[in-house]
Amino acid sequence: MRGHHRIRAFLQSLGIEHPVLLSPMAGGAGTPELVAEVSNVGGLGAWGGAYASPEQILQAAKTIRALTDRPFGINLFAGGYASQSSVDPAPMLAVMRAVHDELGLPSPVLPSLPASPFAEQLDAVIEARPANFSFTFGIPDAQALARLRKADIVTGGTATHVDEARALEDAGVDYIVAQGEEAGAHRGTFLKSFDEAMVPMRTLVREIAAAVNIPVVASGGIMDGNDIAETLQLGAVAAQLGTAFLPCPECGTPDVHKRLILEARDDTTMITRVFSGRHARGMRNDFIDRVPPDTILPFRQQNDLTRPMRVAAGAQGKAGYLSLWAGRGVTRARAMPAGELVHTLVAEIAGA
Ligand SMILES: Cc1cc2nc3c(=O)[nH]c(=O)nc-3n(C[C@H](O)[C@H](O)[C@H](O)COP(=O)(O)O)c2cc1C
C-alpha cells in the first residue's frame, strides 16, 4: 500500500520504529528522562529547548545521550517574540502583586521585552547534532535551514493552517506537524489569524496531506492507538502526542497538574493568553478567570512576569496559579510509565 510505504520511509528518515512522536515540551514537562524513554522503546523523544540557554541545550543533549543511543529531537520557538508593546503594564502588575501576596512571594518586577534567543539556541542545537530538529511559531531563515541540512538533521515545522504548511514546504522543511485546535499548550500559528487557524485536527491533517508533498505528522487531542490509526488513514505518517505523556512518572510537570489531568471527567480546557501572552490551551482555573484579557502583556514578557507565580504554585500545589496545559483529549489520559504507554499505543494501532 502507498500509505505503508510513506510511513515506513518517514520512520526510516528518523531512524525510529513506531509512528509515535513525543511532543517537545519546553518549560519543565519534557525531561531528558522522558525524551530518552520514548526513544528507547522505538518512538521519537524530543526535548523542548525554547526557554533554555545554549549551555542548557548542550547539557540536555548530553544527558539524553547518556540515557539512550537512539535518535531524538530538539525543538525551539522560531518566532513569536514581540519587539514592542502598546499595553500599559500597570493593571497586569497590580493583579500580579495581589497574587504574589497570596503566594508569599516578593513584589513582582516588570521583565523587559526579551529579544528572540533563537540564533544562539540554534548554534547549540547544531553543535549537539540531534537526529531531528523541530520548531513552532514561525520558520527559520534559509541560512539556518541550510545549516541544519548540512548537519544531516531532519527538520519538522508546525502548521496550524494549510497556508502555513505550504510555506514550510516551500522553505524546504522535511516534514510538517499539523497542529489541530485540540492541541495542548501553545498554538503554533504564525501566518494566519488566531481564528482562521483554529482547525480541527482531522480536517487539518486531511487538508495538509492533500496540499503538500512532504510527510505530515498529526497532532492535537490524540490519546490512544485508535486515534493514531485513524490519522494514518487520513494521510498522516505518524502522530505527535503531548497530553497523553503528561501523567508519566518521567514527566517533569508538577504532581498537582498530573493529578488534575488523571481526574478530569470533563474537558474544561480553553484557549488563554494569560500565562505567556500567546494563545495556549489549558484547563480552566482561577488565574485564567482573574486576568482581564486586555491587560495581558505580549509574549514573552507576560511569560516571564508569570514565571515566579507558576514556579511557586507548582511547589505549593496550588493549581489555581499554574498553567495547566492540556489538550482536548485530557479526559482520556492514562497513568503509565512512558515506555509502557508507547508499547500500549503500538499494540492498539496494530489492533485498530
Ligand atoms: C505541556 C506542553 C508543552 C508544549 N511545549 C511545546 C514546545 O515547546 N514546542 C512545540 O513545538 N510544541 C509544544 N507543545 C505542543 C505539542 O507540540 C503538540 O502540539 C500538542 O502536545 C498536541 O496536542 P496534545 O497535547 O493534545 O497531544 C506542548 C504541549 C504541551 C502539552
Short mmCIF file of C-alpha atoms and ligand atoms in Angstrom, two decimals:
data_model
loop_
_atom_site.label_atom_id
_atom_site.label_comp_id
_atom_site.label_asym_id
_atom_site.label_seq_id
_atom_site.Cartn_x
_atom_site.Cartn_y
_atom_site.Cartn_z
CA MET A 1 0.00 0.00 0.00
CA ARG A 2 1.18 3.53 -0.77
CA GLY A 3 0.35 4.62 2.77
CA HIS A 4 2.52 1.94 4.33
CA HIS A 5 5.42 2.85 2.10
CA ARG A 6 5.11 6.51 3.04
CA ILE A 7 5.02 5.70 6.75
CA ARG A 8 8.00 3.37 6.55
CA ALA A 9 10.04 5.93 4.60
CA PHE A 10 9.33 8.57 7.23
CA LEU A 11 10.25 6.31 10.16
CA GLN A 12 13.42 5.36 8.32
CA SER A 13 14.36 9.00 7.74
CA LEU A 14 14.34 9.47 11.52
CA GLY A 15 15.74 6.05 12.38
CA ILE A 16 12.75 5.08 14.55
CA GLU A 17 10.44 2.04 14.71
CA HIS A 18 7.00 3.35 15.61
CA PRO A 19 4.84 6.22 14.28
CA VAL A 20 4.78 7.78 17.75
CA LEU A 21 6.46 11.12 18.44
CA LEU A 22 6.64 12.69 21.89
CA SER A 23 5.61 16.35 21.79
CA PRO A 24 8.58 18.50 22.65
CA MET A 25 7.51 20.22 25.90
CA ALA A 26 9.53 23.27 26.91
CA GLY A 27 9.28 24.64 30.42
CA GLY A 28 9.92 21.56 32.53
CA ALA A 29 7.43 18.86 31.47
CA GLY A 30 9.69 17.30 28.84
CA THR A 31 12.61 16.00 30.91
CA PRO A 32 15.64 14.26 29.35
CA GLU A 33 14.39 11.07 31.09
CA LEU A 34 11.01 11.27 29.32
CA VAL A 35 12.66 12.00 25.97
CA ALA A 36 15.15 9.14 26.32
CA GLU A 37 12.50 6.64 27.42
CA VAL A 38 10.28 7.31 24.38
CA SER A 39 13.32 6.94 22.10
CA ASN A 40 14.49 3.80 23.89
CA VAL A 41 11.26 1.97 23.05
CA GLY A 42 11.33 2.95 19.37
CA GLY A 43 9.40 6.23 19.27
CA LEU A 44 10.96 9.66 18.79
CA GLY A 45 11.59 11.54 22.01
CA ALA A 46 12.01 15.29 21.62
CA TRP A 47 13.25 17.89 24.07
CA GLY A 48 11.75 21.37 24.20
CA GLY A 49 14.59 23.86 24.39
CA ALA A 50 12.68 27.08 23.76
CA TYR A 51 13.29 28.55 27.23
CA ALA A 52 16.80 27.12 27.58
CA SER A 53 20.21 28.78 27.23
CA PRO A 54 22.69 27.35 24.71
CA GLU A 55 24.58 25.73 27.62
CA GLN A 56 21.39 24.12 28.91
CA ILE A 57 20.63 22.78 25.41
CA LEU A 58 24.07 21.18 25.18
CA GLN A 59 23.70 19.76 28.70
CA ALA A 60 20.25 18.31 27.95
CA ALA A 61 21.56 16.62 24.78
CA LYS A 62 24.39 15.12 26.81
CA THR A 63 22.01 13.85 29.49
CA ILE A 64 19.69 12.33 26.87
CA ARG A 65 22.64 10.64 25.14
CA ALA A 66 23.72 9.11 28.46
CA LEU A 67 20.25 7.52 28.69
CA THR A 68 19.73 6.38 25.10
CA ASP A 69 21.75 5.68 21.97
CA ARG A 70 18.60 6.07 19.83
CA PRO A 71 17.65 9.13 17.76
CA PHE A 72 15.92 12.05 19.48
CA GLY A 73 14.85 15.60 18.64
CA ILE A 74 15.31 19.12 19.98
CA ASN A 75 12.67 21.84 19.48
CA LEU A 76 12.77 25.65 19.55
CA PHE A 77 10.45 28.61 19.04
CA ALA A 78 11.34 30.05 15.62
CA GLY A 79 9.50 33.34 16.18
CA GLY A 80 6.68 34.86 18.17
CA TYR A 81 8.71 37.39 20.17
CA ALA A 82 7.14 40.85 20.35
CA SER A 83 9.66 43.66 19.94
CA GLN A 84 7.36 46.37 21.26
CA SER A 85 4.29 46.66 23.42
CA SER A 86 1.41 49.11 23.45
CA VAL A 87 -0.12 47.63 26.61
CA ASP A 88 0.07 49.66 29.83
CA PRO A 89 1.72 47.20 32.27
CA ALA A 90 0.22 48.79 35.42
CA PRO A 91 -3.06 46.80 35.57
CA MET A 92 -1.28 43.46 34.97
CA LEU A 93 1.33 44.31 37.59
CA ALA A 94 -1.46 45.11 40.07
CA VAL A 95 -3.00 41.66 39.50
CA MET A 96 0.39 40.02 39.95
CA ARG A 97 1.10 41.99 43.13
CA ALA A 98 -2.06 40.57 44.72
CA VAL A 99 -1.24 37.04 43.55
CA HIS A 100 2.35 37.30 44.82
CA ASP A 101 0.98 38.39 48.23
CA GLU A 102 -1.21 35.28 48.37
CA LEU A 103 1.71 33.02 47.46
CA GLY A 104 4.16 34.72 49.84
CA LEU A 105 6.39 35.99 47.01
CA PRO A 106 8.21 39.36 46.89
CA SER A 107 6.58 42.08 44.79
CA PRO A 108 6.69 41.34 41.02
CA VAL A 109 9.10 43.25 38.79
CA LEU A 110 8.22 44.06 35.16
CA PRO A 111 10.51 41.99 32.91
CA SER A 112 11.93 43.59 29.76
CA LEU A 113 10.73 42.55 26.29
CA PRO A 114 13.41 39.95 25.57
CA ALA A 115 14.88 39.57 22.09
CA SER A 116 14.48 36.14 20.48
CA PRO A 117 17.27 33.81 21.64
CA PHE A 118 16.70 31.58 18.57
CA ALA A 119 20.02 32.26 16.78
CA GLU A 120 22.21 31.33 19.78
CA GLN A 121 19.98 28.40 20.64
CA LEU A 122 20.22 27.08 17.08
CA ASP A 123 24.04 27.19 17.25
CA ALA A 124 23.81 24.91 20.30
CA VAL A 125 21.37 22.57 18.52
CA ILE A 126 23.70 22.26 15.54
CA GLU A 127 26.61 21.57 17.88
CA ALA A 128 24.54 18.93 19.73
CA ARG A 129 23.54 17.35 16.39
CA PRO A 130 20.32 15.55 17.31
CA ALA A 131 18.74 13.40 14.57
CA ASN A 132 15.79 15.77 14.48
CA PHE A 133 15.09 19.47 14.93
CA SER A 134 11.51 20.70 15.12
CA PHE A 135 10.15 24.18 15.61
CA THR A 136 6.99 26.19 16.06
CA PHE A 137 5.79 29.87 15.92
CA GLY A 138 7.46 30.51 12.53
CA ILE A 139 10.06 29.33 10.01
CA PRO A 140 13.84 29.64 10.47
CA ASP A 141 15.52 31.64 7.69
CA ALA A 142 17.08 29.95 4.65
CA GLN A 143 20.59 30.08 6.09
CA ALA A 144 19.50 28.34 9.31
CA LEU A 145 17.68 25.62 7.37
CA ALA A 146 20.74 25.13 5.13
CA ARG A 147 22.98 24.68 8.20
CA LEU A 148 20.57 22.08 9.62
CA ARG A 149 20.53 20.23 6.29
CA LYS A 150 24.31 20.25 6.13
CA ALA A 151 24.43 18.78 9.64
CA ASP A 152 22.10 15.94 8.47
CA ILE A 153 19.39 16.99 10.90
CA VAL A 154 15.82 16.17 9.81
CA THR A 155 13.63 19.26 10.23
CA GLY A 156 9.95 19.44 11.18
CA GLY A 157 7.84 22.61 11.24
CA THR A 158 4.50 23.23 12.93
CA ALA A 159 1.49 24.32 10.85
CA THR A 160 -1.94 25.24 12.19
CA HIS A 161 -3.36 26.10 8.75
CA VAL A 162 -2.83 24.72 5.25
CA ASP A 163 -1.18 28.01 4.13
CA GLU A 164 1.44 27.62 6.88
CA ALA A 165 2.11 24.05 5.69
CA ARG A 166 2.64 25.29 2.12
CA ALA A 167 5.07 27.96 3.38
CA LEU A 168 7.01 25.32 5.35
CA GLU A 169 7.21 23.06 2.30
CA ASP A 170 8.38 25.98 0.12
CA ALA A 171 11.12 26.76 2.67
CA GLY A 172 12.47 23.21 2.29
CA VAL A 173 11.42 21.80 5.67
CA ASP A 174 11.43 17.97 5.75
CA TYR A 175 8.05 17.31 7.40
CA ILE A 176 5.03 19.14 8.81
CA VAL A 177 3.48 18.80 12.25
CA ALA A 178 -0.21 19.55 11.68
CA GLN A 179 -1.34 21.03 15.00
CA GLY A 180 -5.11 20.86 15.33
CA GLU A 181 -7.14 23.17 17.56
CA GLU A 182 -7.44 20.36 20.14
CA ALA A 183 -3.72 20.54 20.98
CA GLY A 184 -2.45 21.22 24.48
CA ALA A 185 -0.32 24.33 25.21
CA HIS A 186 0.74 26.99 22.67
CA ARG A 187 -0.78 27.46 19.25
CA GLY A 188 1.98 27.44 16.65
CA THR A 189 0.12 29.90 14.38
CA PHE A 190 2.43 32.27 12.51
CA LEU A 191 0.81 33.34 9.21
CA LYS A 192 -2.92 33.39 9.86
CA SER A 193 -5.15 34.99 12.46
CA PHE A 194 -5.87 33.04 15.63
CA ASP A 195 -9.45 32.32 14.49
CA GLU A 196 -8.57 31.20 10.96
CA ALA A 197 -6.05 28.74 12.37
CA MET A 198 -8.36 27.01 14.87
CA VAL A 199 -8.83 24.00 12.59
CA PRO A 200 -9.85 20.59 14.00
CA MET A 201 -7.00 18.08 13.79
CA ARG A 202 -8.72 15.63 11.41
CA THR A 203 -9.67 18.39 8.95
CA LEU A 204 -6.20 19.91 9.11
CA VAL A 205 -4.39 16.61 8.52
CA ARG A 206 -6.58 15.82 5.51
CA GLU A 207 -6.14 19.33 4.04
CA ILE A 208 -2.38 19.47 4.55
CA ALA A 209 -1.77 15.92 3.30
CA ALA A 210 -3.61 16.87 0.10
CA ALA A 211 -1.75 20.17 -0.30
CA VAL A 212 1.90 19.25 0.25
CA ASN A 213 4.30 16.54 -0.94
CA ILE A 214 6.22 16.13 2.32
CA PRO A 215 5.23 13.90 5.28
CA VAL A 216 2.55 15.11 7.70
CA VAL A 217 2.57 14.29 11.41
CA ALA A 218 -0.83 14.59 13.13
CA SER A 219 -1.05 16.41 16.46
CA GLY A 220 -3.76 17.60 18.84
CA GLY A 221 -6.02 15.54 21.11
CA ILE A 222 -4.50 12.19 20.07
CA MET A 223 -4.61 9.87 23.09
CA ASP A 224 -4.64 6.22 22.02
CA GLY A 225 -3.71 3.83 19.24
CA ASN A 226 -7.15 4.06 17.65
CA ASP A 227 -6.69 7.81 17.26
CA ILE A 228 -3.25 7.24 15.74
CA ALA A 229 -4.53 4.58 13.31
CA GLU A 230 -7.28 6.99 12.25
CA THR A 231 -4.79 9.79 11.50
CA LEU A 232 -2.67 7.38 9.43
CA GLN A 233 -5.80 6.66 7.38
CA LEU A 234 -6.25 10.40 6.87
CA GLY A 235 -2.80 10.68 5.32
CA ALA A 236 -0.50 11.24 8.30
CA VAL A 237 2.74 9.25 8.65
CA ALA A 238 2.89 9.46 12.45
CA ALA A 239 1.29 11.20 15.43
CA GLN A 240 2.81 13.58 17.97
CA LEU A 241 1.37 13.30 21.50
CA GLY A 242 1.88 15.64 24.44
CA THR A 243 -1.01 15.46 26.91
CA ALA A 244 -1.01 11.64 26.84
CA PHE A 245 2.54 11.71 28.29
CA LEU A 246 1.96 14.39 30.95
CA PRO A 247 0.92 11.95 33.73
CA CYS A 248 4.00 9.73 33.17
CA PRO A 249 6.39 9.42 36.14
CA GLU A 250 9.26 10.56 33.85
CA CYS A 251 7.42 13.81 33.06
CA GLY A 252 8.57 16.91 34.94
CA THR A 253 5.26 18.72 35.32
CA PRO A 254 4.13 19.32 38.96
CA ASP A 255 2.23 16.45 40.62
CA VAL A 256 -0.89 18.56 41.03
CA HIS A 257 -1.02 19.02 37.23
CA LYS A 258 -0.69 15.25 36.69
CA ARG A 259 -3.40 14.55 39.25
CA LEU A 260 -5.85 17.03 37.69
CA ILE A 261 -5.27 15.50 34.25
CA LEU A 262 -5.94 11.98 35.53
CA GLU A 263 -9.01 13.14 37.45
CA ALA A 264 -10.51 15.13 34.55
CA ARG A 265 -14.04 13.88 33.85
CA ASP A 266 -14.96 16.72 31.51
CA ASP A 267 -12.89 18.67 29.01
CA THR A 268 -12.53 22.00 30.82
CA THR A 269 -9.70 23.14 28.55
CA MET A 270 -9.83 26.54 26.90
CA ILE A 271 -7.53 28.82 24.97
CA THR A 272 -5.96 31.60 27.02
CA ARG A 273 -3.16 34.15 26.75
CA VAL A 274 -2.92 34.86 30.50
CA PHE A 275 0.17 32.76 31.22
CA SER A 276 2.51 33.71 28.38
CA GLY A 277 0.92 36.40 26.22
CA ARG A 278 0.37 33.80 23.48
CA HIS A 279 -2.69 31.66 22.83
CA ALA A 280 -2.40 28.29 24.53
CA ARG A 281 -4.78 25.53 25.63
CA GLY A 282 -5.03 24.54 29.28
CA MET A 283 -7.56 23.54 31.91
CA ARG A 284 -9.60 26.46 33.19
CA ASN A 285 -8.53 27.78 36.60
CA ASP A 286 -8.64 30.84 38.88
CA PHE A 287 -5.83 32.75 37.18
CA ILE A 288 -7.47 32.46 33.75
CA ASP A 289 -10.73 33.80 35.22
CA ARG A 290 -8.99 36.56 37.16
CA VAL A 291 -6.98 38.33 34.43
CA PRO A 292 -8.84 40.77 32.16
CA PRO A 293 -7.72 39.87 28.59
CA ASP A 294 -6.94 43.48 27.63
CA THR A 295 -4.32 43.77 30.42
CA ILE A 296 -2.18 40.86 29.13
CA LEU A 297 1.36 41.77 28.04
CA PRO A 298 2.93 40.34 24.86
CA PHE A 299 4.88 37.09 24.52
CA ARG A 300 7.39 36.66 26.10
CA GLN A 301 7.10 39.46 28.65
CA GLN A 302 3.89 38.01 30.10
CA ASN A 303 5.53 34.59 30.30
CA ASP A 304 8.49 35.98 32.24
CA LEU A 305 6.20 38.02 34.50
CA THR A 306 4.08 34.97 35.47
CA ARG A 307 7.01 32.57 35.88
CA PRO A 308 7.67 33.17 39.63
CA MET A 309 3.95 32.63 40.28
CA ARG A 310 3.88 29.39 38.29
CA VAL A 311 7.02 28.02 39.95
CA ALA A 312 5.72 28.85 43.46
CA ALA A 313 2.27 27.44 42.64
CA GLY A 314 3.86 24.18 41.47
CA ALA A 315 5.92 23.89 44.66
CA GLN A 316 2.91 24.76 46.87
CA GLY A 317 0.49 22.53 44.94
CA LYS A 318 -1.77 25.49 44.12
CA ALA A 319 -3.47 24.59 40.84
CA GLY A 320 -5.23 27.94 40.58
CA TYR A 321 -1.98 29.67 39.61
CA LEU A 322 -0.40 27.01 37.40
CA SER A 323 -0.57 26.82 33.64
CA LEU A 324 -2.46 23.53 33.47
CA TRP A 325 -1.61 22.83 29.82
CA ALA A 326 -3.71 20.05 28.34
CA GLY A 327 -5.34 19.17 25.05
CA ARG A 328 -8.96 18.26 24.38
CA GLY A 329 -8.17 14.58 24.95
CA VAL A 330 -7.48 15.25 28.63
CA THR A 331 -10.33 13.02 29.88
CA ARG A 332 -8.68 10.01 28.22
CA ALA A 333 -5.20 10.35 29.75
CA ARG A 334 -3.81 7.19 31.36
CA ALA A 335 -1.38 6.70 34.23
CA MET A 336 1.60 4.66 32.99
CA PRO A 337 5.34 4.95 32.56
CA ALA A 338 6.31 6.39 29.17
CA GLY A 339 7.76 3.15 27.78
CA GLU A 340 4.63 1.23 28.67
CA LEU A 341 2.48 3.95 27.10
CA VAL A 342 4.37 3.70 23.80
CA HIS A 343 4.07 -0.12 23.85
CA THR A 344 0.33 0.21 24.58
CA LEU A 345 -0.15 2.71 21.73
CA VAL A 346 1.72 0.43 19.31
CA ALA A 347 -0.40 -2.60 20.32
CA GLU A 348 -3.57 -0.53 19.91
CA ILE A 349 -2.50 0.67 16.43
CA ALA A 350 -1.94 -2.97 15.41
CA GLY A 351 -5.37 -3.93 16.75
CA ALA A 352 -7.24 -1.00 15.20
C1 LIG B 1 2.98 20.87 28.30
C2 LIG B 1 3.14 21.08 26.83
C3 LIG B 1 4.23 21.82 26.35
C4 LIG B 1 4.43 22.00 24.98
N1 LIG B 1 5.55 22.65 24.54
C5 LIG B 1 5.81 22.69 23.20
C6 LIG B 1 7.07 23.19 22.72
O1 LIG B 1 7.94 23.61 23.49
N2 LIG B 1 7.27 23.19 21.38
C7 LIG B 1 6.35 22.71 20.48
O2 LIG B 1 6.60 22.70 19.29
N3 LIG B 1 5.16 22.24 20.92
C8 LIG B 1 4.88 22.21 22.25
N4 LIG B 1 3.69 21.67 22.67
C9 LIG B 1 2.63 21.34 21.69
C10 LIG B 1 2.84 19.98 21.08
O3 LIG B 1 3.85 20.04 20.11
C11 LIG B 1 1.57 19.42 20.41
O4 LIG B 1 1.03 20.34 19.51
C12 LIG B 1 0.49 19.04 21.42
O5 LIG B 1 1.04 18.38 22.53
C13 LIG B 1 -0.52 18.13 20.78
O6 LIG B 1 -1.69 18.07 21.50
P1 LIG B 1 -1.94 17.06 22.74
O7 LIG B 1 -1.25 17.70 23.91
O8 LIG B 1 -3.42 17.06 22.84
O9 LIG B 1 -1.34 15.73 22.40
C14 LIG B 1 3.48 21.47 24.05
C15 LIG B 1 2.39 20.73 24.54
C16 LIG B 1 2.23 20.52 25.89
C17 LIG B 1 1.04 19.70 26.37
#
